[in-house]
PDB file of N, CA and C in Angstrom:
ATOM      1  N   UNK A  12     110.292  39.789  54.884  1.00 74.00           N
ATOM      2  CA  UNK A  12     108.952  39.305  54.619  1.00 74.00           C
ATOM      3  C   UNK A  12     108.017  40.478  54.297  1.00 74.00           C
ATOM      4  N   UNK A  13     108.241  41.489  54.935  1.00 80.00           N
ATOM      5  CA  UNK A  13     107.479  42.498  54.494  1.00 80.00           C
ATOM      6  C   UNK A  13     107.682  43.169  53.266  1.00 80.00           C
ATOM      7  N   UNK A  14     108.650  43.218  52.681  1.00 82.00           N
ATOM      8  CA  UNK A  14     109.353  43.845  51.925  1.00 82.00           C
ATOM      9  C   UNK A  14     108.562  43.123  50.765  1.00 82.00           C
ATOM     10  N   UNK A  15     108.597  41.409  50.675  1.00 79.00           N
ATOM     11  CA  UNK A  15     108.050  40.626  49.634  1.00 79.00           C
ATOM     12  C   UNK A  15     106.308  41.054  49.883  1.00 79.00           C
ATOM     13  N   UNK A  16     105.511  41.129  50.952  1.00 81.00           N
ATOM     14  CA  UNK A  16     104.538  41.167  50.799  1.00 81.00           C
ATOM     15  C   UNK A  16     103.834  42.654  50.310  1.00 81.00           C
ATOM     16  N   UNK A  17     104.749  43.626  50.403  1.00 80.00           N
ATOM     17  CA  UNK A  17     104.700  45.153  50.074  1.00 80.00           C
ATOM     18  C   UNK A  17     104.661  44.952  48.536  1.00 80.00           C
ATOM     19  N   UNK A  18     105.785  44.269  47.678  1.00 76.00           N
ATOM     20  CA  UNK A  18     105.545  43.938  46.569  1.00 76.00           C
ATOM     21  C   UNK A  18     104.699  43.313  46.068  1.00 76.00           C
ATOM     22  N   UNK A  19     104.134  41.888  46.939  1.00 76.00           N
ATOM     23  CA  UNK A  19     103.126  41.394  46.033  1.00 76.00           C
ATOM     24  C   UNK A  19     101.632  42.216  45.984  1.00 76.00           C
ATOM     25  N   UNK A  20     101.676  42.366  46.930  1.00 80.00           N
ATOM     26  CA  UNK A  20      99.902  43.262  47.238  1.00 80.00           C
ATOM     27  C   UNK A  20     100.081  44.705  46.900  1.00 80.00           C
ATOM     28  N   UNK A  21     101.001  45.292  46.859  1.00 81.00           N
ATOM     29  CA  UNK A  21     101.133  47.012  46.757  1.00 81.00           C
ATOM     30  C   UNK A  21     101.436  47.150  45.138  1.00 81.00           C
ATOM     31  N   UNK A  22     102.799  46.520  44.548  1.00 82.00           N
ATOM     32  CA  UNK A  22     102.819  46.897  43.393  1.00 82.00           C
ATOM     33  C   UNK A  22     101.902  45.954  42.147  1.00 82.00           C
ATOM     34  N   UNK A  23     102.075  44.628  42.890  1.00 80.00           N
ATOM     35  CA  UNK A  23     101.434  43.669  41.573  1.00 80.00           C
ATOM     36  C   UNK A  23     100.042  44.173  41.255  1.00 80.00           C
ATOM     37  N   UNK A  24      99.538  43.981  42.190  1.00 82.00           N
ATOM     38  CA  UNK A  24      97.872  44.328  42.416  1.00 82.00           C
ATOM     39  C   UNK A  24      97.839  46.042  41.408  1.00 82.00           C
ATOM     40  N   UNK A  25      98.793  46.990  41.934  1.00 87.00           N
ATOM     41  CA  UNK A  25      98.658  47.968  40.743  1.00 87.00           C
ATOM     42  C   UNK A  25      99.113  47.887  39.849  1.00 87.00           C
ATOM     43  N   UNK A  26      99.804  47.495  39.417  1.00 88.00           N
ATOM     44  CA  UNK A  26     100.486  46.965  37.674  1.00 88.00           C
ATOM     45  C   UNK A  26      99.446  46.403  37.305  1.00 88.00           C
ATOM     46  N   UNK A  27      98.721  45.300  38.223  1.00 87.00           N
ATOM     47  CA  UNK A  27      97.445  44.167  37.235  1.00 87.00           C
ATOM     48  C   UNK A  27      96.586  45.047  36.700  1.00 87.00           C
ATOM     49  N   UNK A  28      96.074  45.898  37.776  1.00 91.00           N
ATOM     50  CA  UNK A  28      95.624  47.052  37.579  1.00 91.00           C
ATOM     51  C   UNK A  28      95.383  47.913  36.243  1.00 91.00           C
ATOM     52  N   UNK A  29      96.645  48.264  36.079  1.00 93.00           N
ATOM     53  CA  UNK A  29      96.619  49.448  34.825  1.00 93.00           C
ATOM     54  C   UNK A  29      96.788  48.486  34.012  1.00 93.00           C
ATOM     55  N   UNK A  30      97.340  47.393  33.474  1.00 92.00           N
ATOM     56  CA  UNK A  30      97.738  46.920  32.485  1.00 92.00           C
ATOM     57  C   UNK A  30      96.519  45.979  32.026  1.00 92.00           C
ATOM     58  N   UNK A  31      95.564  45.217  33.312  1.00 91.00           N
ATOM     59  CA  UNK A  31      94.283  45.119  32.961  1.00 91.00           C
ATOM     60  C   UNK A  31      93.527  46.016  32.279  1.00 91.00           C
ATOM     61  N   UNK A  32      93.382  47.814  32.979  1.00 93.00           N
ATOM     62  CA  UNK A  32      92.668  48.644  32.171  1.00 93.00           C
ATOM     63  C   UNK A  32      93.222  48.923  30.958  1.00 93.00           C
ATOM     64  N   UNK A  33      94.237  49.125  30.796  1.00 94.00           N
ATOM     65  CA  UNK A  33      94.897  49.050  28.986  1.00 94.00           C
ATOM     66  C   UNK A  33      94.551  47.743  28.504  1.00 94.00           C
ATOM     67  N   UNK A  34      94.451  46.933  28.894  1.00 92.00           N
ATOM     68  CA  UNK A  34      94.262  45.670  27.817  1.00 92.00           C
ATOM     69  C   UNK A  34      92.752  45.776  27.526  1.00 92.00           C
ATOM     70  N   UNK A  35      91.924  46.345  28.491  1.00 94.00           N
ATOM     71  CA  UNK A  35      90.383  46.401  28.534  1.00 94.00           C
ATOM     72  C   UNK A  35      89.865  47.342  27.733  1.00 94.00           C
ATOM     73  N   UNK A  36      91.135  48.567  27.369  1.00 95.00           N
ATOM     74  CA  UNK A  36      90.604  49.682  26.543  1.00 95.00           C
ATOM     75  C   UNK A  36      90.874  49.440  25.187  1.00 95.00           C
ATOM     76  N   UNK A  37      91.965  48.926  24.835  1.00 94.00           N
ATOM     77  CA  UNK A  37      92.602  48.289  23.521  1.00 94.00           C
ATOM     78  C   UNK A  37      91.778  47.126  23.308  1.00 94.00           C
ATOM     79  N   UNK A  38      91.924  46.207  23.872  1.00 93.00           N
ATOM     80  CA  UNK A  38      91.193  44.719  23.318  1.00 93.00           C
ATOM     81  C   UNK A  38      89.596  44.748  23.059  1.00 93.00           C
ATOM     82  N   UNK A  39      88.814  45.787  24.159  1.00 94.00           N
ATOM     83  CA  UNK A  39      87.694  45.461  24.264  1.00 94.00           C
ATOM     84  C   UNK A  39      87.577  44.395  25.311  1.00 94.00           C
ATOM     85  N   UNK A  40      86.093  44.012  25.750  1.00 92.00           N
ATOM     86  CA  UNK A  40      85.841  43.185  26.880  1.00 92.00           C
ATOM     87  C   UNK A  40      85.880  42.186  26.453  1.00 92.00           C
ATOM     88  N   UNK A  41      84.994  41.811  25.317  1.00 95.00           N
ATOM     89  CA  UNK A  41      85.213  40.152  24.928  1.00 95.00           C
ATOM     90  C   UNK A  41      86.501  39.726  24.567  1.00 95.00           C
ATOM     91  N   UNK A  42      86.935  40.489  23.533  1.00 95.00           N
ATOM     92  CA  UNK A  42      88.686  39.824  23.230  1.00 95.00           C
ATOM     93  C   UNK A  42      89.350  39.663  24.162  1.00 95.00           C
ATOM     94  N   UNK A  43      89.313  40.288  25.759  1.00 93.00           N
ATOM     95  CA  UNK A  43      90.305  40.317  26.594  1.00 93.00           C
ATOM     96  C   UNK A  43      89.717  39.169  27.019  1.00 93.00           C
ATOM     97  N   UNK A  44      88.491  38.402  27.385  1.00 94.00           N
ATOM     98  CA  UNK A  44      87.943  37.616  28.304  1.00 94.00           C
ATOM     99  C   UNK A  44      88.298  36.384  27.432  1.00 94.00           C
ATOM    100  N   UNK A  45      88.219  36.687  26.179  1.00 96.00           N
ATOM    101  CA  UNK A  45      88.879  34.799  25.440  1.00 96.00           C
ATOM    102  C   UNK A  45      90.289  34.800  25.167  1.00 96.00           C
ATOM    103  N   UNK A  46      90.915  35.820  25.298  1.00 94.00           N
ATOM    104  CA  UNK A  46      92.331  35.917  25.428  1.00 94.00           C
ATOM    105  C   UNK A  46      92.922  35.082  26.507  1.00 94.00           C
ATOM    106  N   UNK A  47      92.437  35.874  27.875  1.00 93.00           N
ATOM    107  CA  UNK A  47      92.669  35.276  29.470  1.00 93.00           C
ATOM    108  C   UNK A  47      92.124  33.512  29.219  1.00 93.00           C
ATOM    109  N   UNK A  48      90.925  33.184  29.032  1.00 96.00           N
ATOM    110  CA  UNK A  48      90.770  32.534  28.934  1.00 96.00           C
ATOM    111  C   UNK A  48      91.443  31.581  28.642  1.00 96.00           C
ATOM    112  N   UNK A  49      91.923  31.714  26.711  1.00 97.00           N
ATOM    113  CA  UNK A  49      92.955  30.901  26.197  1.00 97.00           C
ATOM    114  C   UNK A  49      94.359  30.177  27.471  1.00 97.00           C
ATOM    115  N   UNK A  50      94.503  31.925  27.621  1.00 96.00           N
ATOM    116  CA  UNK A  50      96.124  31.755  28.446  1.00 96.00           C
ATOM    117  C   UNK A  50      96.316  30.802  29.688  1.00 96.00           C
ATOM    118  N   UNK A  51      94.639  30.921  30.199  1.00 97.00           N
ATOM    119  CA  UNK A  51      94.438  30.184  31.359  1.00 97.00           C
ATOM    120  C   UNK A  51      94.651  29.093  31.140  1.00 97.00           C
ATOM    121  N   UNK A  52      93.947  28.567  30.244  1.00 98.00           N
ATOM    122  CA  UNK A  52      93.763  27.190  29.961  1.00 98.00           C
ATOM    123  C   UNK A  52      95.106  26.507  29.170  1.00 98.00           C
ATOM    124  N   UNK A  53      95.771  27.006  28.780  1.00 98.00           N
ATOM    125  CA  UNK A  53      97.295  26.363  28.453  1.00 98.00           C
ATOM    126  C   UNK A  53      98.189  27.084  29.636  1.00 98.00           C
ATOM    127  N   UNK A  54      97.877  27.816  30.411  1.00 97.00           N
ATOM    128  CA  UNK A  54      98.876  27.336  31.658  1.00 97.00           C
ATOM    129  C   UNK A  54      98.557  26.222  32.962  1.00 97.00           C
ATOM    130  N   UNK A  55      97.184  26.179  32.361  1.00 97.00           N
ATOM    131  CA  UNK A  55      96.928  25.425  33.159  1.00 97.00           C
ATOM    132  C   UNK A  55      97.061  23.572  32.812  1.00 97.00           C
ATOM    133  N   UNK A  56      97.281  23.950  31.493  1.00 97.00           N
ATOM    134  CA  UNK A  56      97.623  22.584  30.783  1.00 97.00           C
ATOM    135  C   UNK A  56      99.095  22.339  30.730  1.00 97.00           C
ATOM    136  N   UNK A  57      99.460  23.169  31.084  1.00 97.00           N
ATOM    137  CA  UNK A  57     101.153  23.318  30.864  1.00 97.00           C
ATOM    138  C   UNK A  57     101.549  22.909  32.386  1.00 97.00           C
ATOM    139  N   UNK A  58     100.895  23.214  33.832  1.00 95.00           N
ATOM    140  CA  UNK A  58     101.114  22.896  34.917  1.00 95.00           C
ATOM    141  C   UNK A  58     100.670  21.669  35.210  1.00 95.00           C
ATOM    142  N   UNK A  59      99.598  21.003  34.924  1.00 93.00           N
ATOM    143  CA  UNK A  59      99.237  19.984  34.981  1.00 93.00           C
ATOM    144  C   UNK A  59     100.153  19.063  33.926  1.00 93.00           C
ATOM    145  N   UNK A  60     101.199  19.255  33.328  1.00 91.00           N
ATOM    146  CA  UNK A  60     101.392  17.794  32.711  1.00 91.00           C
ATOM    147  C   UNK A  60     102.832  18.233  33.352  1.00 91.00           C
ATOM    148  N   UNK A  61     103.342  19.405  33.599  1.00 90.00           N
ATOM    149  CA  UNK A  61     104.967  19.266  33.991  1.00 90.00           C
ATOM    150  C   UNK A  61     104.868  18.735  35.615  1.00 90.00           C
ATOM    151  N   UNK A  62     103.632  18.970  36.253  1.00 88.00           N
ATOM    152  CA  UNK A  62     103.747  18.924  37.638  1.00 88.00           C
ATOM    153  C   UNK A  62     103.681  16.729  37.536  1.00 88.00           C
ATOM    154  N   UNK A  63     102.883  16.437  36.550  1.00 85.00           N
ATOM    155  CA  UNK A  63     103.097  15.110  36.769  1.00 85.00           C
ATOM    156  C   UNK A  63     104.433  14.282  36.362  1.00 85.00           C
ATOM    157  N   UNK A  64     104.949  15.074  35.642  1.00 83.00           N
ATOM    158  CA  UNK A  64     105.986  14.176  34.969  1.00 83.00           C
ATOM    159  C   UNK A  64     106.940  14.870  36.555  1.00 83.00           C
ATOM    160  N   UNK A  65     106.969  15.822  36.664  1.00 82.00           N
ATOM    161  CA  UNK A  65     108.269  16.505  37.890  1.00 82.00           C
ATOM    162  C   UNK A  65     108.318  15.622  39.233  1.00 82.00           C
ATOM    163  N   UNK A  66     106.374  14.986  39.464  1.00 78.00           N
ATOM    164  CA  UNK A  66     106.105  14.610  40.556  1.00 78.00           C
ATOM    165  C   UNK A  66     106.623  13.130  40.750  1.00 78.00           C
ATOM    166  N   UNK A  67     106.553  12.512  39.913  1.00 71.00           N
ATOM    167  CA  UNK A  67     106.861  10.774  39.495  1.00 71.00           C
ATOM    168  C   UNK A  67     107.833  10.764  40.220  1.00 71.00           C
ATOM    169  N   UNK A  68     107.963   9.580  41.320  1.00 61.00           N
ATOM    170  CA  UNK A  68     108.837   9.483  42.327  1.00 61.00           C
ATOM    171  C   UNK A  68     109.009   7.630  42.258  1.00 61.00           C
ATOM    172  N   UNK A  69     110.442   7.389  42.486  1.00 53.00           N
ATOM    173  CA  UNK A  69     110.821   5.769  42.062  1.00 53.00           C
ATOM    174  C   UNK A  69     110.925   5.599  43.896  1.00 53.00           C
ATOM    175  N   UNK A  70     111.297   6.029  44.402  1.00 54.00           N
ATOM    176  CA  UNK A  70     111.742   5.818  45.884  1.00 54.00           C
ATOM    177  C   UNK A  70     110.775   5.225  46.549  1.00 54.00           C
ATOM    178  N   UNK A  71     111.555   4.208  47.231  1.00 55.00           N
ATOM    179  CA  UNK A  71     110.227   3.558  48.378  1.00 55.00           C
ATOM    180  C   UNK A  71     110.300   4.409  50.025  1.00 55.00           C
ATOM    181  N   UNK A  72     109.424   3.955  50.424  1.00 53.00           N
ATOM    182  CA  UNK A  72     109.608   4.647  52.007  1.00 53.00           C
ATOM    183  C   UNK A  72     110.058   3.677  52.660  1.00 53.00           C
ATOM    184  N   UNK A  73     111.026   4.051  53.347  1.00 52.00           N
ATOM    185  CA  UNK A  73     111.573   3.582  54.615  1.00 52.00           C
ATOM    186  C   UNK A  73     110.582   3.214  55.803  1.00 52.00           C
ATOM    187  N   UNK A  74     110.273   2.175  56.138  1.00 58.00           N
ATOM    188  CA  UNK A  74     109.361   2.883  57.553  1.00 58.00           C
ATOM    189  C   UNK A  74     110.450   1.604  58.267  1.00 58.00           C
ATOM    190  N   UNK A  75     110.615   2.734  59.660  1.00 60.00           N
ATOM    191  CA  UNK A  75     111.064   2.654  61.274  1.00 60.00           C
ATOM    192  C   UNK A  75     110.526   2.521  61.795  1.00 60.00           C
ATOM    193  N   UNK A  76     109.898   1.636  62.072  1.00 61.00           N
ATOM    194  CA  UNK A  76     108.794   0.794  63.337  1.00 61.00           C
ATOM    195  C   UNK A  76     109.815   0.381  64.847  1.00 61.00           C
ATOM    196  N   UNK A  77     109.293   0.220  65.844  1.00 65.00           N
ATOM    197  CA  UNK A  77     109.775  -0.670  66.856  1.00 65.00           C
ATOM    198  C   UNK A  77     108.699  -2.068  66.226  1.00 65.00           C
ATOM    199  N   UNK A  78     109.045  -2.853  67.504  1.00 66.00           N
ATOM    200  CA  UNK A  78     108.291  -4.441  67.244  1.00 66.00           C
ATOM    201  C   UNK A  78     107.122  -4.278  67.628  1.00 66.00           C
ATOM    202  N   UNK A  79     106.978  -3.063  69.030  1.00 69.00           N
ATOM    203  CA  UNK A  79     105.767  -2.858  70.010  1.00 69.00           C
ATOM    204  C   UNK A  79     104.821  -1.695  69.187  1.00 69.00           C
ATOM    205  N   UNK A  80     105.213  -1.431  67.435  1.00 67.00           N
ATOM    206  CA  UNK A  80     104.175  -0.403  67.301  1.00 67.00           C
ATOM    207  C   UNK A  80     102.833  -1.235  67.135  1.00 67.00           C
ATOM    208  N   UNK A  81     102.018  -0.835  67.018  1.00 67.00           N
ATOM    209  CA  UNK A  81     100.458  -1.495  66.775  1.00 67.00           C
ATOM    210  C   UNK A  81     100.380  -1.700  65.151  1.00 67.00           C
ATOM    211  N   UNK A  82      99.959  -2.938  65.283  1.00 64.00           N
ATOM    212  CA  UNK A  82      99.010  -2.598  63.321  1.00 64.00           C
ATOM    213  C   UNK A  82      98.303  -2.055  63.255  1.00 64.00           C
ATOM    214  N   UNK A  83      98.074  -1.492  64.106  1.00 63.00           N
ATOM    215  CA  UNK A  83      96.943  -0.449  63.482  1.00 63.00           C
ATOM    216  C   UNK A  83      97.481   0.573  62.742  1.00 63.00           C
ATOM    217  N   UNK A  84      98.481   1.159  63.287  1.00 62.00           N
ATOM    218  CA  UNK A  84      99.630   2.779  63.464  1.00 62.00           C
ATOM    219  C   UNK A  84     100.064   2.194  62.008  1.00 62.00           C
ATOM    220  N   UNK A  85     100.287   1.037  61.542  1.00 60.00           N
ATOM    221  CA  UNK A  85     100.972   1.020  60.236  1.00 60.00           C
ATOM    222  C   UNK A  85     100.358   0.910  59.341  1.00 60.00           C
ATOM    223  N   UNK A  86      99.416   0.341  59.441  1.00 58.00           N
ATOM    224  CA  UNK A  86      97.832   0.168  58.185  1.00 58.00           C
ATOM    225  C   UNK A  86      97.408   1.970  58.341  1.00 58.00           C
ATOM    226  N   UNK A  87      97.310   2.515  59.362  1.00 53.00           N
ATOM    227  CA  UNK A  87      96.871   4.396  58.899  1.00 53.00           C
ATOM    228  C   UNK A  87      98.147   4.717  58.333  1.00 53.00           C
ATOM    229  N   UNK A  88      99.616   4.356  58.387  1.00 48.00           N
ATOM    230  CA  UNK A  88     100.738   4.525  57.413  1.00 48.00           C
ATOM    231  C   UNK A  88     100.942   4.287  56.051  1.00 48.00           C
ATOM    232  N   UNK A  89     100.703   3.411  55.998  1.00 46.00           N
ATOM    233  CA  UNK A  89     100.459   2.593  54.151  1.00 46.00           C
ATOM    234  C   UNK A  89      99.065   3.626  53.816  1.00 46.00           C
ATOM    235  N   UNK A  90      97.993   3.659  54.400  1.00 48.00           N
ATOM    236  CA  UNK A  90      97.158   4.785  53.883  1.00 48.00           C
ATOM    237  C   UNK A  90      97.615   5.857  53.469  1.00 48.00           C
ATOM    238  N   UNK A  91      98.321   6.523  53.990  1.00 50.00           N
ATOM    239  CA  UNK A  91      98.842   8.098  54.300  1.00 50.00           C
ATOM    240  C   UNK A  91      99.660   8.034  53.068  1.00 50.00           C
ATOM    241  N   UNK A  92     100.447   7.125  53.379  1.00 51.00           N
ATOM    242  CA  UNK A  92     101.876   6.985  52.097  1.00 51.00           C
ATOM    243  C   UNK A  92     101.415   6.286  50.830  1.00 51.00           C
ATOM    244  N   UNK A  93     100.469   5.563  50.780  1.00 49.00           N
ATOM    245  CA  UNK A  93      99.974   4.968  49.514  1.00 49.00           C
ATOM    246  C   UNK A  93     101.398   3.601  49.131  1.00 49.00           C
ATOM    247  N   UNK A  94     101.713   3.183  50.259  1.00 48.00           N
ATOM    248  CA  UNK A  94     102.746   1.627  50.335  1.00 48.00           C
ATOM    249  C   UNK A  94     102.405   0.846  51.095  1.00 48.00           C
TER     250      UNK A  94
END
């Protein structure tokens, strides 16, 4: 665990780093800011439509009740689960 968190915060953070300041010295500020921009916005369009199609689920829920649970306990269930 440390090992992964040494990488994400120690090296990523400096790679973003320099490769931010090279893109900032080459591109200029505005080109880099509608660049990111762009990229943002089609990954973010790209996560939002794979995460719905990935998420679509056919399965029903099982629910395991005794006889003695309350309706109440199962009406906050069908809430929770959306069944």
């Amino acid at each position: 665990m440390a090992i992964v968190q040494t990488i994400t915060h120690g090296f990523g953070w400096s790679v973003g780093a320099l490769l931010g300041g090279y893109m900032f010295e080459v591109m200029g500020g505005d080109l880099m800011f509608r660049t990111m921009a762009l990229a943002v916005t089609v990954c973010a369009f790209l996560y939002s439509v794979l995460s719905f199609y990935f998420n679509k689920t056919t399965k029903k829920v099982v629910r395991t009740a005794s006889p003695k649970t309350p309706p109440e306990l199962m009406e906050m269930e069908e809430l929770v689960t959306g069944n």
